[in-house]
């Protein structure tokens, strides 16, 4: 192993820069050269490479976004695209690759591995929807960002006796909604993993209002339906005229939390160490505070379960 590449791919996540820094500095520490590949697989296909040095990753540790930039690359979902990626890596003497991204990016990484490229994945997505790790880089920060926004909404909701429906990201998973819902004391958390019972929601809101509750917060995962759809469906069923807020890409920005910065640093370093140890086609993750290495496909072939205690907590604490 002489020269390794690193790229960020898919949706950006706070902490990706900390990971790029950790990959670079760990590799340099062990006498390896590092090449940054800009704009994920898109940049790989175009040969958009930049040498990374100790100082080129200085000052990025606590910056949101990714200094290598990122992209979603449809061409990399086709065999011709992946073969072209393999050729680009070989032409540029890149012996191994660290892919920082979500499960879509890991699928691309697995294809590279199957064609003989040495790859290790670092899980980075605000959705936390990957198995093989308890938490993905960016999830904690996104929860904190959503919480900050929702606590501001709570102020105005209670002043005006209003209901707010807050749509949070998460793609097909409810991790972000559940975590922020518990943290902000939402009356309801609606997630794709569970059926939505509109009648039950309407009844609960009605009785809560009768008991003197003057406002209501629903945290809605985008994977269930849109906030405007839910508001429409609830119209006529409840005593509020709901206001809707879509937090959207706000949740992807901002400086990483302490937790994400440390996680990203640990996983970035572990990815390079795994390559040095001869591990191939693996992802690094954090399970019960241990850094683990498991096959890349764990991310999407296994199930990352939602914590059922958390679901019960929403129910119990929102009486
Ligand atoms: O995967 C991260 C994520 O932010 C999802 O939560 C969301 O559904 C999606 O990316 C949005 O993607 P884009 O930025 O391409 O609109």
Short mmCIF file of C-alpha atoms in Angstrom, two decimals, residues 12-244:
data_model
loop_
_atom_site.label_atom_id
_atom_site.label_comp_id
_atom_site.label_asym_id
_atom_site.label_seq_id
_atom_site.Cartn_x
_atom_site.Cartn_y
_atom_site.Cartn_z
CA UNK A 12 -23.08 15.75 2.89
CA UNK A 13 -23.07 15.33 6.67
CA UNK A 14 -21.45 17.40 9.43
CA UNK A 15 -18.24 15.67 10.42
CA UNK A 16 -17.19 14.63 6.92
CA UNK A 17 -14.33 17.15 7.04
CA UNK A 18 -13.13 15.72 10.34
CA UNK A 19 -13.08 12.31 8.67
CA UNK A 20 -11.14 13.56 5.63
CA UNK A 21 -8.61 15.08 8.02
CA UNK A 22 -8.32 11.87 10.05
CA UNK A 23 -7.90 9.71 6.94
CA UNK A 24 -5.24 12.06 5.56
CA UNK A 25 -3.23 12.50 8.72
CA UNK A 26 -3.40 8.82 9.70
CA UNK A 27 -2.20 7.82 6.23
CA UNK A 28 0.63 10.39 6.29
CA UNK A 29 1.58 9.24 9.79
CA UNK A 30 2.05 5.74 8.38
CA UNK A 31 4.08 7.00 5.42
CA UNK A 32 1.35 6.75 2.78
CA UNK A 33 0.47 9.34 0.14
CA UNK A 34 -3.11 10.65 0.00
CA UNK A 35 -5.15 11.79 -2.98
CA UNK A 36 -8.43 13.64 -2.47
CA UNK A 37 -11.08 12.88 -5.08
CA UNK A 38 -13.48 15.80 -5.50
CA UNK A 39 -17.27 15.42 -5.96
CA UNK A 40 -17.46 11.74 -5.09
CA UNK A 41 -17.72 9.15 -7.87
CA UNK A 42 -18.49 11.95 -10.34
CA UNK A 43 -15.02 13.42 -9.72
CA UNK A 44 -13.47 9.94 -9.83
CA UNK A 45 -14.80 9.42 -13.36
CA UNK A 46 -13.56 12.87 -14.40
CA UNK A 47 -10.16 12.47 -12.72
CA UNK A 48 -10.80 15.46 -10.44
CA UNK A 49 -7.96 14.67 -8.01
CA UNK A 50 -6.03 16.79 -5.53
CA UNK A 51 -3.02 15.75 -3.41
CA UNK A 52 -3.78 16.02 0.30
CA UNK A 53 -1.06 17.08 2.72
CA UNK A 54 -0.94 17.65 6.45
CA UNK A 55 -1.65 21.36 5.94
CA UNK A 56 -4.30 21.02 3.22
CA UNK A 57 -6.57 19.40 5.82
CA UNK A 58 -5.67 22.00 8.48
CA UNK A 59 -8.47 24.24 9.80
CA UNK A 60 -11.31 22.04 8.48
CA UNK A 61 -11.92 19.91 11.58
CA UNK A 62 -14.95 21.87 12.79
CA UNK A 63 -16.29 23.01 9.42
CA UNK A 64 -19.63 21.74 8.13
CA UNK A 65 -20.01 20.36 4.61
CA UNK A 66 -17.13 18.60 2.89
CA UNK A 67 -14.01 20.31 1.50
CA UNK A 68 -13.83 17.60 -1.17
CA UNK A 69 -17.41 18.45 -2.15
CA UNK A 70 -19.84 15.65 -2.95
CA UNK A 71 -22.30 14.45 -5.56
CA UNK A 72 -24.83 11.77 -6.35
CA UNK A 73 -23.52 9.97 -9.42
CA UNK A 74 -26.08 8.04 -11.52
CA UNK A 75 -23.31 6.89 -13.92
CA UNK A 76 -21.77 4.92 -11.05
CA UNK A 77 -24.87 2.76 -10.79
CA UNK A 78 -24.05 1.17 -14.14
CA UNK A 79 -21.28 -1.42 -14.76
CA UNK A 80 -19.62 0.77 -17.43
CA UNK A 81 -19.37 3.62 -14.91
CA UNK A 82 -17.84 1.39 -12.24
CA UNK A 83 -15.36 -0.12 -14.72
CA UNK A 84 -14.35 3.40 -15.76
CA UNK A 85 -13.82 4.22 -12.05
CA UNK A 86 -11.56 1.18 -11.64
CA UNK A 87 -9.49 2.28 -14.66
CA UNK A 88 -9.14 5.83 -13.31
CA UNK A 89 -7.89 4.54 -9.96
CA UNK A 90 -5.39 2.19 -11.64
CA UNK A 91 -4.15 4.86 -14.11
CA UNK A 92 -3.47 7.16 -11.17
CA UNK A 93 -1.70 4.51 -9.08
CA UNK A 94 -4.27 4.73 -6.31
CA UNK A 95 -3.90 1.44 -4.45
CA UNK A 96 -6.83 1.79 -2.06
CA UNK A 97 -9.85 3.99 -1.50
CA UNK A 98 -11.71 5.32 1.54
CA UNK A 99 -15.35 6.12 0.74
CA UNK A 100 -17.14 8.40 3.19
CA UNK A 101 -20.90 8.34 2.62
CA UNK A 102 -24.20 6.54 3.04
CA UNK A 103 -25.43 3.13 1.90
CA UNK A 104 -25.77 4.18 -1.76
CA UNK A 105 -22.11 5.19 -1.75
CA UNK A 106 -21.19 1.91 -0.06
CA UNK A 107 -22.95 -0.05 -2.83
CA UNK A 108 -20.64 1.69 -5.31
CA UNK A 109 -17.69 0.89 -3.04
CA UNK A 110 -18.67 -2.79 -2.95
CA UNK A 111 -18.73 -2.89 -6.77
CA UNK A 112 -15.18 -1.47 -6.78
CA UNK A 113 -14.13 -4.08 -4.21
CA UNK A 114 -15.62 -6.86 -6.38
CA UNK A 115 -13.41 -5.62 -9.23
CA UNK A 116 -10.26 -5.87 -7.12
CA UNK A 117 -9.98 -2.35 -5.67
CA UNK A 118 -9.07 -2.18 -1.97
CA UNK A 119 -11.90 -0.22 -0.35
CA UNK A 120 -12.98 0.68 3.17
CA UNK A 121 -16.17 2.66 3.90
CA UNK A 122 -16.78 5.29 6.58
CA UNK A 123 -20.52 5.73 7.34
CA UNK A 124 -21.53 9.38 6.94
CA UNK A 125 -25.17 10.43 6.63
CA UNK A 126 -27.56 12.43 8.78
CA UNK A 127 -30.17 9.68 8.34
CA UNK A 128 -28.46 7.08 10.58
CA UNK A 129 -30.07 4.44 8.37
CA UNK A 130 -27.10 2.08 8.08
CA UNK A 131 -26.55 -1.21 9.86
CA UNK A 132 -23.04 -2.11 11.07
CA UNK A 133 -22.78 0.98 13.23
CA UNK A 134 -24.87 2.38 16.07
CA UNK A 135 -24.53 5.87 14.65
CA UNK A 136 -23.45 7.47 11.43
CA UNK A 137 -21.37 10.64 11.16
CA UNK A 138 -23.64 13.70 11.06
CA UNK A 139 -26.68 12.22 12.77
CA UNK A 140 -25.99 13.78 16.17
CA UNK A 141 -25.40 17.24 14.70
CA UNK A 142 -28.53 17.04 12.54
CA UNK A 143 -30.58 16.10 15.63
CA UNK A 144 -29.14 19.06 17.53
CA UNK A 145 -29.88 21.41 14.63
CA UNK A 146 -33.46 20.17 14.35
CA UNK A 147 -33.89 20.46 18.11
CA UNK A 148 -32.69 24.07 18.10
CA UNK A 149 -35.20 24.95 15.37
CA UNK A 150 -38.07 23.08 17.01
CA UNK A 151 -37.49 24.69 20.39
CA UNK A 152 -37.93 28.07 18.68
CA UNK A 153 -41.14 26.85 17.09
CA UNK A 154 -42.36 25.72 20.49
CA UNK A 155 -42.10 29.31 21.77
CA UNK A 156 -44.36 30.66 19.08
CA UNK A 157 -46.65 27.60 19.16
CA UNK A 158 -47.34 28.10 22.85
CA UNK A 159 -47.77 31.90 22.51
CA UNK A 160 -50.37 31.45 19.78
CA UNK A 161 -52.01 28.21 20.99
CA UNK A 162 -51.07 26.59 17.71
CA UNK A 163 -50.20 23.26 16.29
CA UNK A 164 -46.99 22.88 14.28
CA UNK A 165 -46.15 20.03 12.00
CA UNK A 166 -42.38 19.89 11.60
CA UNK A 167 -41.08 17.76 8.74
CA UNK A 168 -37.59 16.42 9.29
CA UNK A 169 -35.32 14.51 6.90
CA UNK A 170 -34.30 10.86 7.19
CA UNK A 171 -35.23 9.53 3.77
CA UNK A 172 -37.01 6.16 4.40
CA UNK A 173 -36.07 5.97 8.09
CA UNK A 174 -37.40 7.53 11.28
CA UNK A 175 -34.21 7.82 13.38
CA UNK A 176 -33.90 11.59 13.03
CA UNK A 177 -37.60 12.15 13.74
CA UNK A 178 -37.64 9.87 16.77
CA UNK A 179 -34.52 11.30 18.38
CA UNK A 180 -35.57 14.93 17.89
CA UNK A 181 -39.17 14.14 18.80
CA UNK A 182 -38.15 12.79 22.20
CA UNK A 183 -35.69 15.63 22.73
CA UNK A 184 -38.23 18.38 21.99
CA UNK A 185 -41.14 16.77 23.82
CA UNK A 186 -43.29 16.37 20.73
CA UNK A 187 -46.84 15.16 21.22
CA UNK A 188 -46.48 12.91 18.19
CA UNK A 189 -43.62 11.47 16.22
CA UNK A 190 -44.63 9.98 12.90
CA UNK A 191 -42.12 7.64 11.31
CA UNK A 192 -42.17 5.41 8.23
CA UNK A 193 -41.56 2.28 10.31
CA UNK A 194 -45.02 2.53 11.89
CA UNK A 195 -48.52 2.97 10.44
CA UNK A 196 -50.11 6.41 10.85
CA UNK A 197 -53.47 6.44 12.61
CA UNK A 198 -54.98 9.86 11.82
CA UNK A 199 -58.06 9.21 13.91
CA UNK A 200 -55.96 8.39 16.98
CA UNK A 201 -53.89 11.55 16.47
CA UNK A 202 -57.00 13.70 16.13
CA UNK A 203 -58.55 12.16 19.26
CA UNK A 204 -55.43 12.61 21.33
CA UNK A 205 -55.10 16.24 20.27
CA UNK A 206 -58.76 16.83 21.06
CA UNK A 207 -58.56 15.36 24.58
CA UNK A 208 -55.26 17.09 25.30
CA UNK A 209 -56.90 20.40 24.41
CA UNK A 210 -59.84 19.61 26.68
CA UNK A 211 -57.37 18.97 29.51
CA UNK A 212 -55.90 22.42 28.96
CA UNK A 213 -53.01 21.76 26.59
CA UNK A 214 -52.86 24.83 24.39
CA UNK A 215 -50.43 23.83 21.69
CA UNK A 216 -49.22 20.77 19.92
CA UNK A 217 -46.08 19.65 18.09
CA UNK A 218 -45.93 16.85 15.56
CA UNK A 219 -42.52 15.76 14.34
CA UNK A 220 -43.01 14.10 10.99
CA UNK A 221 -40.36 12.05 9.17
CA UNK A 222 -40.23 12.93 5.47
CA UNK A 223 -40.53 9.22 4.64
CA UNK A 224 -44.13 9.15 5.92
CA UNK A 225 -45.62 11.95 3.82
CA UNK A 226 -45.07 15.68 3.40
CA UNK A 227 -46.06 18.14 6.12
CA UNK A 228 -48.57 19.79 3.79
CA UNK A 229 -50.17 16.41 3.04
CA UNK A 230 -50.51 15.68 6.75
CA UNK A 231 -51.94 19.14 7.45
CA UNK A 232 -54.49 18.56 4.69
CA UNK A 233 -55.42 15.14 6.09
CA UNK A 234 -55.80 16.50 9.63
CA UNK A 235 -58.01 19.40 8.51
CA UNK A 236 -61.49 18.97 9.89
CA UNK A 237 -60.25 16.23 12.26
CA UNK A 238 -58.68 18.46 14.87
CA UNK A 239 -59.30 21.76 16.61
CA UNK A 240 -56.19 23.48 15.25
CA UNK A 241 -55.34 25.16 11.99
CA UNK A 242 -51.86 23.63 11.73
CA UNK A 243 -48.78 25.55 10.61
CA UNK A 244 -46.14 23.59 8.78
#
